[in-house]
């Protein structure tokens, strides 16, 4: 769920210039967990980051607007605008398949999420 | 010495009051209360820089969500997403702490990012938040000032023109911060939002701008969907352009309305101003309509009717009932009507709209129908007077012949030309339209009280409104009306008295029974 929250945050804030600690503070989480989540999102090519300058980086979401993952993601963002949607997502987003490709994750999620 | 170049903000009207723009490299501070338009103006300066002057830019936000900023900008037709994809704009979300760190850092990512896109403008939204950061790191009271210094040095080094927004709160601390920011910035633009009657009104004032002159005082600011910010110079601000301006002409133009031409003695000077004073229903609007129509059709003078009282459809209909076709000249573009509701009147914006219409369509004859409605709409007598003076001065500068209709509240007879607005000395010509009671009927009559430079008639003449508008009734003619007004004295002093022996009528034709 933290991965999702970070992804949502970076999507909403477009270009974020922050350090791990500031992101953790915004999301009310701890820096270690946020650092790990950022690494996972990077390895899945869902986010991009710049070089580090005094522990601060530019972060942006990585998918282009015409990407399948992006269209899935936007649907999920809309879905998560409501409380019931967020609760459903929380149930679905369990770390049981960390190595799966983003497109595959999105496709799985969309099967579960009502249109 | 390096030449001082000017940066156009691109915000409609703002460059006019800045007399062209802001010296490039100036640190511009936008300060104001919540909802005064700081974020919007800052965003627009960056946006206009990109689309109108090919100057990429950066927007840095601490609290505002970039998503909302982009969404709100879209309402004005500004596609910030597209500009980001084209690498002409970057909207960066960061924290005050990171921002401050970036200013100190030799390998700043933010400045690297600005250089990558060739940014020339940067907007920092919410510079006051740096103070919270200052307090966290160090409790010294002057730290905010130090941070501000650092900010200025950084932007000057990077050749960035920076726009900083600063929210003014009510606490002593906030005022202290404002003072520091004001002192250190090169250009300080104060934005306000207040109530005028029950209507919210935004104003803008340039408090200082190093290296340039500017239009001082409070100007109006309007935020319009599909457009953005529009600044309207206060009406009484002295014009800086065209210092040498004509104020009078020796050319006299026939008005085309025989009633006026007869009484004034062959027409009015071009560029003259005329106040038409009369009670409600006496025919001021008819005269105005006739003046414009005759001007457009016979004198080839384009006309503008400005009305706060009647909607164009109603004016066209009413004129049509007396055979004055307004629709034709409107369709041909020789007459234009500007109607604005007095309830929502923003006088600076309204004045700018009049000037825009006059200049765009080369208007040579203008009728302002309803000065009394302006009085009630504006409320403040000083601003009302400023508006009137500005219109008179502008008309003279353009050599445009202008008529102002003023509704005198006194029904029968008058004790003052303009009781609540004594400006009759400012205009060149003064025409009185009155109702006089003779027997049990009301008669319309007209007098030219003043016509500068003209040998005008001092007679009060009766007129009728019929097909084609206003027509003077002939003098020295028996028949209809049975007894002409020339047989009476004291017409305007509520006590018409008929002469027993009129020196100008044939005693043999006199009918003493009618007295």
Coordinates of C-alpha atoms in Angstrom, one line a residue, chain B residues 32-425:
Chain B
X32 CA -1.5 40.3 -0.7
X33 CA -4.2 38.6 1.3
X34 CA -5.7 35.2 0.6
X35 CA -7.6 35.1 -2.6
X36 CA -6.1 38.3 -4.0
X37 CA -4.7 36.6 -7.1
X38 CA -1.0 36.1 -6.2
X39 CA -0.6 32.5 -7.5
X40 CA -2.5 33.3 -10.6
X41 CA -0.5 36.4 -11.6
X42 CA 2.8 34.6 -10.8
X43 CA 1.7 31.6 -12.9
X44 CA 0.5 33.9 -15.7
X45 CA 3.8 35.8 -15.8
X46 CA 5.6 32.5 -16.4
X47 CA 3.0 31.2 -18.8
X48 CA 3.0 34.4 -20.9
X49 CA 6.8 34.4 -20.9
X50 CA 6.8 31.0 -22.5
X51 CA 4.0 31.4 -25.1
X52 CA 4.5 35.1 -26.0
X53 CA 8.2 35.7 -25.5
X54 CA 9.7 32.2 -25.9
X55 CA 11.2 32.4 -22.4
X56 CA 11.0 29.1 -20.6
X57 CA 10.1 29.1 -16.9
X58 CA 9.9 27.3 -13.7
X59 CA 7.2 27.3 -11.1
X60 CA 8.0 26.2 -7.6
X61 CA 5.2 25.4 -5.1
X62 CA 5.4 24.4 -1.5
X63 CA 1.8 24.0 -0.5
X64 CA -0.3 24.3 -3.7
X65 CA -0.9 21.0 -5.5
X66 CA 0.7 21.2 -8.9
X67 CA -2.3 19.2 -10.2
X68 CA -4.7 21.9 -9.0
X69 CA -2.4 24.6 -10.3
X70 CA -2.5 22.9 -13.8
X71 CA -6.2 22.3 -13.5
X72 CA -7.0 25.9 -12.6
X73 CA -4.7 27.2 -15.3
X74 CA -6.7 25.2 -17.9
X75 CA -9.7 27.3 -17.0
X76 CA -7.9 30.2 -18.6
X77 CA -6.9 28.2 -21.6
X78 CA -3.3 27.7 -20.5
X79 CA -2.1 24.2 -21.2
X80 CA 0.7 23.8 -18.6
X81 CA 0.9 20.0 -19.2
X82 CA 1.7 20.5 -22.8
X83 CA 4.4 23.1 -22.0
X84 CA 5.9 20.6 -19.5
X85 CA 6.0 17.9 -22.2
X86 CA 7.7 20.4 -24.6
X87 CA 10.3 21.1 -21.8
X88 CA 9.5 24.8 -21.7
X89 CA 8.0 24.7 -18.2
X90 CA 8.6 22.7 -15.0
X91 CA 6.2 22.8 -12.1
X92 CA 8.2 21.6 -9.1
X93 CA 6.8 20.6 -5.8
X94 CA 9.2 20.8 -2.9
X95 CA 9.5 21.7 0.7
X96 CA 10.7 25.1 2.1
X97 CA 13.6 23.2 3.8
X98 CA 14.7 21.5 0.6
X99 CA 14.3 24.8 -1.3
X100 CA 16.5 26.7 1.1
X101 CA 19.1 23.9 0.9
X102 CA 19.0 24.1 -2.9
X103 CA 19.8 27.8 -2.7
X104 CA 22.9 27.1 -0.8
X105 CA 24.0 24.0 -2.8
X106 CA 26.6 24.4 -5.4
X107 CA 25.2 21.5 -7.4
X108 CA 21.5 22.5 -6.9
X109 CA 19.1 20.2 -8.8
X110 CA 16.6 23.0 -9.0
X111 CA 19.0 25.4 -10.7
X112 CA 20.3 22.6 -12.9
X113 CA 16.7 21.9 -14.0
X114 CA 16.2 25.6 -14.7
X115 CA 19.4 25.7 -16.8
X116 CA 18.3 22.5 -18.7
X117 CA 15.2 24.2 -20.1
X118 CA 16.8 27.6 -20.5
X119 CA 14.5 29.1 -17.9
X120 CA 14.5 32.9 -17.8
X121 CA 11.5 33.3 -15.3
X122 CA 10.9 31.6 -12.1
X123 CA 7.9 31.9 -9.8
X124 CA 8.1 30.8 -6.2
X125 CA 4.7 30.5 -4.6
X126 CA 4.6 31.2 -0.9
X127 CA 7.9 32.6 -0.1
X128 CA 6.8 33.4 3.5
X129 CA 6.9 29.6 4.2
X130 CA 10.7 29.9 4.3
X131 CA 10.3 31.7 7.6
X132 CA 8.9 28.5 9.2
X133 CA 12.0 26.7 8.0
X134 CA 14.2 29.5 9.3
X135 CA 12.6 29.1 12.7
X136 CA 13.2 25.3 12.7
X137 CA 16.9 25.6 11.8
X138 CA 17.8 28.7 13.7
X139 CA 15.7 31.0 15.9
X140 CA 17.6 34.2 15.0
X141 CA 15.0 36.7 14.0
X142 CA 16.9 38.0 11.0
X143 CA 17.4 34.6 9.4
X144 CA 14.5 35.2 7.0
X145 CA 16.2 38.3 5.8
X146 CA 19.4 36.3 5.2
X147 CA 17.5 33.7 3.3
X148 CA 15.9 36.4 1.2
X149 CA 19.3 37.8 0.5
X150 CA 20.5 34.4 -0.6
X151 CA 17.5 34.0 -2.8
X152 CA 18.2 37.3 -4.6
X153 CA 21.9 36.6 -5.1
X154 CA 21.1 33.1 -6.5
X155 CA 18.6 34.4 -9.0
X156 CA 20.8 37.3 -10.1
X157 CA 23.7 34.9 -10.6
X158 CA 21.5 32.6 -12.7
X159 CA 20.1 35.6 -14.7
X160 CA 16.6 34.6 -13.7
X161 CA 13.8 37.1 -13.2
X162 CA 12.1 35.9 -10.1
X163 CA 8.5 36.4 -9.1
X164 CA 7.8 35.6 -5.4
X165 CA 4.4 35.5 -3.8
X166 CA 4.0 36.4 -0.2
X167 CA 0.8 36.1 1.8
X168 CA 0.2 38.9 4.2
X169 CA -1.3 37.8 7.4
X170 CA -2.6 39.9 10.3
X171 CA -0.1 39.0 12.9
X172 CA 2.8 41.2 13.9
X173 CA 5.2 38.5 12.8
X174 CA 3.7 38.4 9.3
X175 CA 3.9 42.2 9.0
X176 CA 7.5 42.1 10.1
X177 CA 8.2 39.5 7.3
X178 CA 6.4 41.6 4.8
X179 CA 8.5 44.5 5.7
X180 CA 11.7 42.6 5.2
X181 CA 10.5 41.2 1.9
X182 CA 9.3 44.6 0.7
X183 CA 12.6 46.2 1.5
X184 CA 14.7 43.6 -0.2
X185 CA 12.6 43.1 -3.4
X186 CA 13.2 45.4 -6.4
X187 CA 9.5 45.5 -7.5
X188 CA 6.7 45.2 -5.0
X189 CA 3.2 44.7 -6.2
X190 CA 0.5 44.8 -3.6
X191 CA -2.7 42.9 -4.3
X192 CA -5.9 43.5 -2.3
X193 CA -9.4 42.1 -2.2
X194 CA -12.0 44.2 -0.6
X195 CA -15.7 44.8 -0.6
X196 CA -17.4 47.6 -2.6
X197 CA -20.9 47.7 -1.3
X198 CA -21.5 44.0 -1.1
X199 CA -19.4 43.2 -4.2
X200 CA -15.9 41.8 -3.9
X201 CA -13.4 43.9 -5.7
X202 CA -9.7 43.2 -6.4
X203 CA -7.1 46.0 -6.7
X204 CA -3.5 46.2 -7.6
X205 CA -0.9 48.8 -6.6
X206 CA 2.8 49.1 -7.5
X207 CA 4.5 50.1 -4.3
X208 CA 7.9 50.3 -5.7
X209 CA 9.9 49.3 -8.7
X210 CA 13.6 50.0 -8.9
X211 CA 15.0 51.4 -12.1
X212 CA 11.7 52.6 -13.6
X213 CA 8.7 54.8 -13.3
X214 CA 5.2 53.4 -13.1
X215 CA 1.6 54.4 -12.7
X216 CA 1.0 54.9 -9.0
X217 CA -2.2 54.4 -7.1
X218 CA -4.9 51.7 -6.9
X219 CA -5.8 50.1 -10.1
X220 CA -8.5 47.5 -10.7
X221 CA -7.8 43.8 -11.2
X222 CA -10.2 41.3 -12.7
X223 CA -9.9 37.5 -13.1
X224 CA -11.8 36.3 -16.1
X225 CA -12.3 32.6 -17.1
X226 CA -10.9 32.0 -20.5
X227 CA -8.6 35.0 -20.3
X228 CA -6.7 35.2 -17.0
X229 CA -5.8 38.4 -15.1
X230 CA -6.7 41.8 -16.5
X231 CA -5.4 45.0 -14.9
X232 CA -7.3 48.2 -15.5
X233 CA -5.5 51.4 -15.0
X234 CA -7.4 53.7 -12.6
X235 CA -9.4 56.1 -14.6
X236 CA -7.8 59.3 -13.3
X237 CA -4.2 58.3 -13.8
X238 CA -2.6 60.8 -16.1
X239 CA -1.9 59.5 -19.5
X240 CA 1.9 59.0 -20.1
X241 CA 1.7 58.5 -23.9
X242 CA 1.2 61.3 -26.4
X243 CA 2.2 64.1 -24.0
X244 CA 1.4 66.7 -26.7
X245 CA -2.3 66.3 -27.2
X246 CA -4.9 68.4 -29.0
X247 CA -7.6 69.6 -26.7
X248 CA -9.6 71.8 -29.1
X249 CA -10.3 72.2 -32.7
X250 CA -11.5 75.2 -34.8
X251 CA -13.4 72.7 -37.0
X252 CA -17.1 72.9 -36.4
X253 CA -19.3 70.0 -37.4
X254 CA -23.0 70.2 -38.1
X255 CA -24.6 67.8 -35.6
X256 CA -27.3 66.9 -38.0
X257 CA -30.1 67.3 -35.5
X258 CA -31.7 70.5 -36.7
X259 CA -33.0 71.4 -33.2
X260 CA -29.5 71.5 -31.9
X261 CA -27.9 73.0 -35.0
X262 CA -30.5 75.8 -35.0
X263 CA -30.1 76.7 -31.4
X264 CA -26.3 76.4 -31.3
X265 CA -25.8 78.3 -34.4
X266 CA -24.5 75.9 -37.0
X267 CA -23.0 73.0 -35.2
X268 CA -20.5 72.2 -32.5
X269 CA -16.7 72.2 -32.4
X270 CA -15.2 68.8 -33.0
X271 CA -13.9 67.5 -29.7
X272 CA -16.4 69.5 -27.7
X273 CA -18.2 68.1 -24.7
X274 CA -21.9 68.7 -24.1
X275 CA -24.0 68.0 -21.1
X276 CA -27.7 67.5 -21.8
X277 CA -29.6 68.1 -18.6
X278 CA -33.3 67.2 -18.1
X279 CA -35.9 65.3 -16.2
X280 CA -36.7 61.7 -16.8
X281 CA -38.9 61.3 -19.9
X282 CA -38.1 64.6 -21.5
X283 CA -36.3 63.0 -24.4
X284 CA -32.6 62.9 -23.6
X285 CA -32.1 59.4 -24.9
X286 CA -34.1 60.2 -28.0
X287 CA -31.8 63.1 -28.7
X288 CA -28.7 61.0 -28.0
X289 CA -30.0 58.3 -30.4
X290 CA -30.7 60.9 -33.0
X291 CA -27.3 62.5 -32.6
X292 CA -25.6 59.2 -33.2
X293 CA -27.8 58.2 -36.1
X294 CA -27.5 61.5 -37.9
X295 CA -23.8 61.5 -37.3
X296 CA -23.4 58.0 -38.7
X297 CA -25.7 58.4 -41.7
X298 CA -25.1 62.0 -42.8
X299 CA -21.8 63.1 -41.2
X300 CA -20.0 59.7 -41.6
X301 CA -19.0 59.9 -38.0
X302 CA -18.9 56.5 -36.2
X303 CA -20.8 56.6 -33.0
X304 CA -20.9 54.9 -29.6
X305 CA -23.8 54.9 -27.2
X306 CA -22.8 54.0 -23.7
X307 CA -25.7 53.1 -21.4
X308 CA -26.1 51.8 -17.9
X309 CA -29.9 52.2 -18.1
X310 CA -31.2 50.5 -21.1
X311 CA -30.3 47.2 -22.8
X312 CA -29.4 47.5 -26.5
X313 CA -32.5 45.6 -27.5
X314 CA -34.7 48.1 -25.7
X315 CA -32.9 51.1 -27.1
X316 CA -33.2 49.7 -30.6
X317 CA -36.9 49.0 -30.1
X318 CA -37.7 52.4 -28.6
X319 CA -35.8 54.2 -31.4
X320 CA -37.7 52.2 -33.9
X321 CA -41.1 53.4 -32.6
X322 CA -40.2 56.9 -33.7
X323 CA -38.7 55.9 -37.0
X324 CA -35.1 56.0 -35.9
X325 CA -33.5 52.8 -37.3
X326 CA -30.6 51.9 -35.0
X327 CA -30.3 48.3 -36.1
X328 CA -29.1 49.2 -39.6
X329 CA -26.2 51.3 -38.5
X330 CA -25.3 48.8 -35.8
X331 CA -25.2 46.0 -38.5
X332 CA -23.1 48.2 -40.6
X333 CA -20.8 48.9 -37.7
X334 CA -21.2 52.7 -37.8
X335 CA -23.0 52.7 -34.4
X336 CA -22.0 50.6 -31.4
X337 CA -23.8 50.2 -28.1
X338 CA -22.0 49.4 -24.9
X339 CA -24.3 48.4 -22.2
X340 CA -23.2 47.4 -18.7
X341 CA -25.3 46.6 -15.7
X342 CA -24.8 49.3 -13.0
X343 CA -25.0 46.7 -10.2
X344 CA -21.7 45.0 -11.1
X345 CA -19.9 48.1 -12.5
X346 CA -16.2 48.1 -12.1
X347 CA -15.4 51.7 -13.2
X348 CA -11.8 51.2 -14.2
X349 CA -12.7 48.1 -16.3
X350 CA -15.7 50.0 -17.8
X351 CA -13.5 53.0 -18.7
X352 CA -11.0 50.7 -20.3
X353 CA -13.8 49.1 -22.3
X354 CA -15.0 52.5 -23.6
X355 CA -11.4 53.5 -24.6
X356 CA -10.9 50.1 -26.3
X357 CA -14.1 50.5 -28.3
X358 CA -13.4 54.1 -29.3
X359 CA -9.8 53.3 -30.4
X360 CA -10.7 50.0 -32.1
X361 CA -13.6 51.4 -34.1
X362 CA -12.4 55.0 -34.5
X363 CA -15.4 56.5 -32.8
X364 CA -15.9 60.2 -33.4
X365 CA -19.2 60.8 -31.6
X366 CA -20.1 59.4 -28.3
X367 CA -23.3 59.6 -26.1
X368 CA -23.0 58.6 -22.5
X369 CA -26.6 58.0 -21.5
X370 CA -27.2 58.2 -17.8
X371 CA -24.5 60.0 -15.7
X372 CA -26.9 59.7 -12.8
X373 CA -26.7 55.9 -13.0
X374 CA -23.0 56.1 -12.8
X375 CA -23.3 58.2 -9.6
X376 CA -25.4 55.5 -7.9
X377 CA -23.3 52.6 -9.3
X378 CA -19.9 54.1 -8.3
X379 CA -21.0 55.5 -4.9
X380 CA -17.9 57.4 -4.2
X381 CA -18.3 61.0 -5.5
X382 CA -14.5 61.4 -5.9
X383 CA -14.2 58.4 -8.2
X384 CA -17.4 59.5 -10.0
X385 CA -15.9 62.9 -10.7
X386 CA -12.5 61.3 -11.7
X387 CA -14.4 59.1 -14.2
X388 CA -16.2 62.1 -15.7
X389 CA -13.0 64.2 -15.9
X390 CA -11.1 61.3 -17.5
X391 CA -13.8 60.9 -20.1
X392 CA -13.9 64.7 -20.9
X393 CA -10.1 64.8 -21.1
X394 CA -10.0 61.7 -23.3
X395 CA -12.7 63.1 -25.6
X396 CA -10.8 66.2 -26.1
X397 CA -7.6 64.3 -26.7
X398 CA -9.3 62.3 -29.4
X399 CA -11.2 65.3 -30.7
X400 CA -14.3 63.2 -30.3
X401 CA -17.6 65.0 -29.8
X402 CA -19.2 63.7 -26.7
X403 CA -22.6 64.1 -25.1
X404 CA -23.4 63.3 -21.5
X405 CA -27.0 62.9 -20.5
X406 CA -27.7 63.9 -16.9
X407 CA -31.1 63.3 -15.3
X408 CA -32.0 66.3 -13.2
X409 CA -34.2 65.2 -10.3
X410 CA -36.3 68.4 -10.3
X411 CA -39.5 67.9 -12.3
X412 CA -40.8 71.3 -13.1
X413 CA -38.3 74.0 -13.2
X414 CA -34.8 73.7 -11.8
X415 CA -32.9 75.5 -9.1
X416 CA -29.5 74.0 -10.2
X417 CA -28.3 72.5 -13.5
X418 CA -26.7 69.5 -11.7
X419 CA -27.6 69.5 -8.0
X420 CA -25.6 66.4 -6.9
X421 CA -22.8 66.7 -9.5
X422 CA -21.8 70.3 -10.1
X423 CA -19.5 69.9 -13.1
X424 CA -21.3 72.0 -15.6
X425 CA -18.3 74.3 -15.8

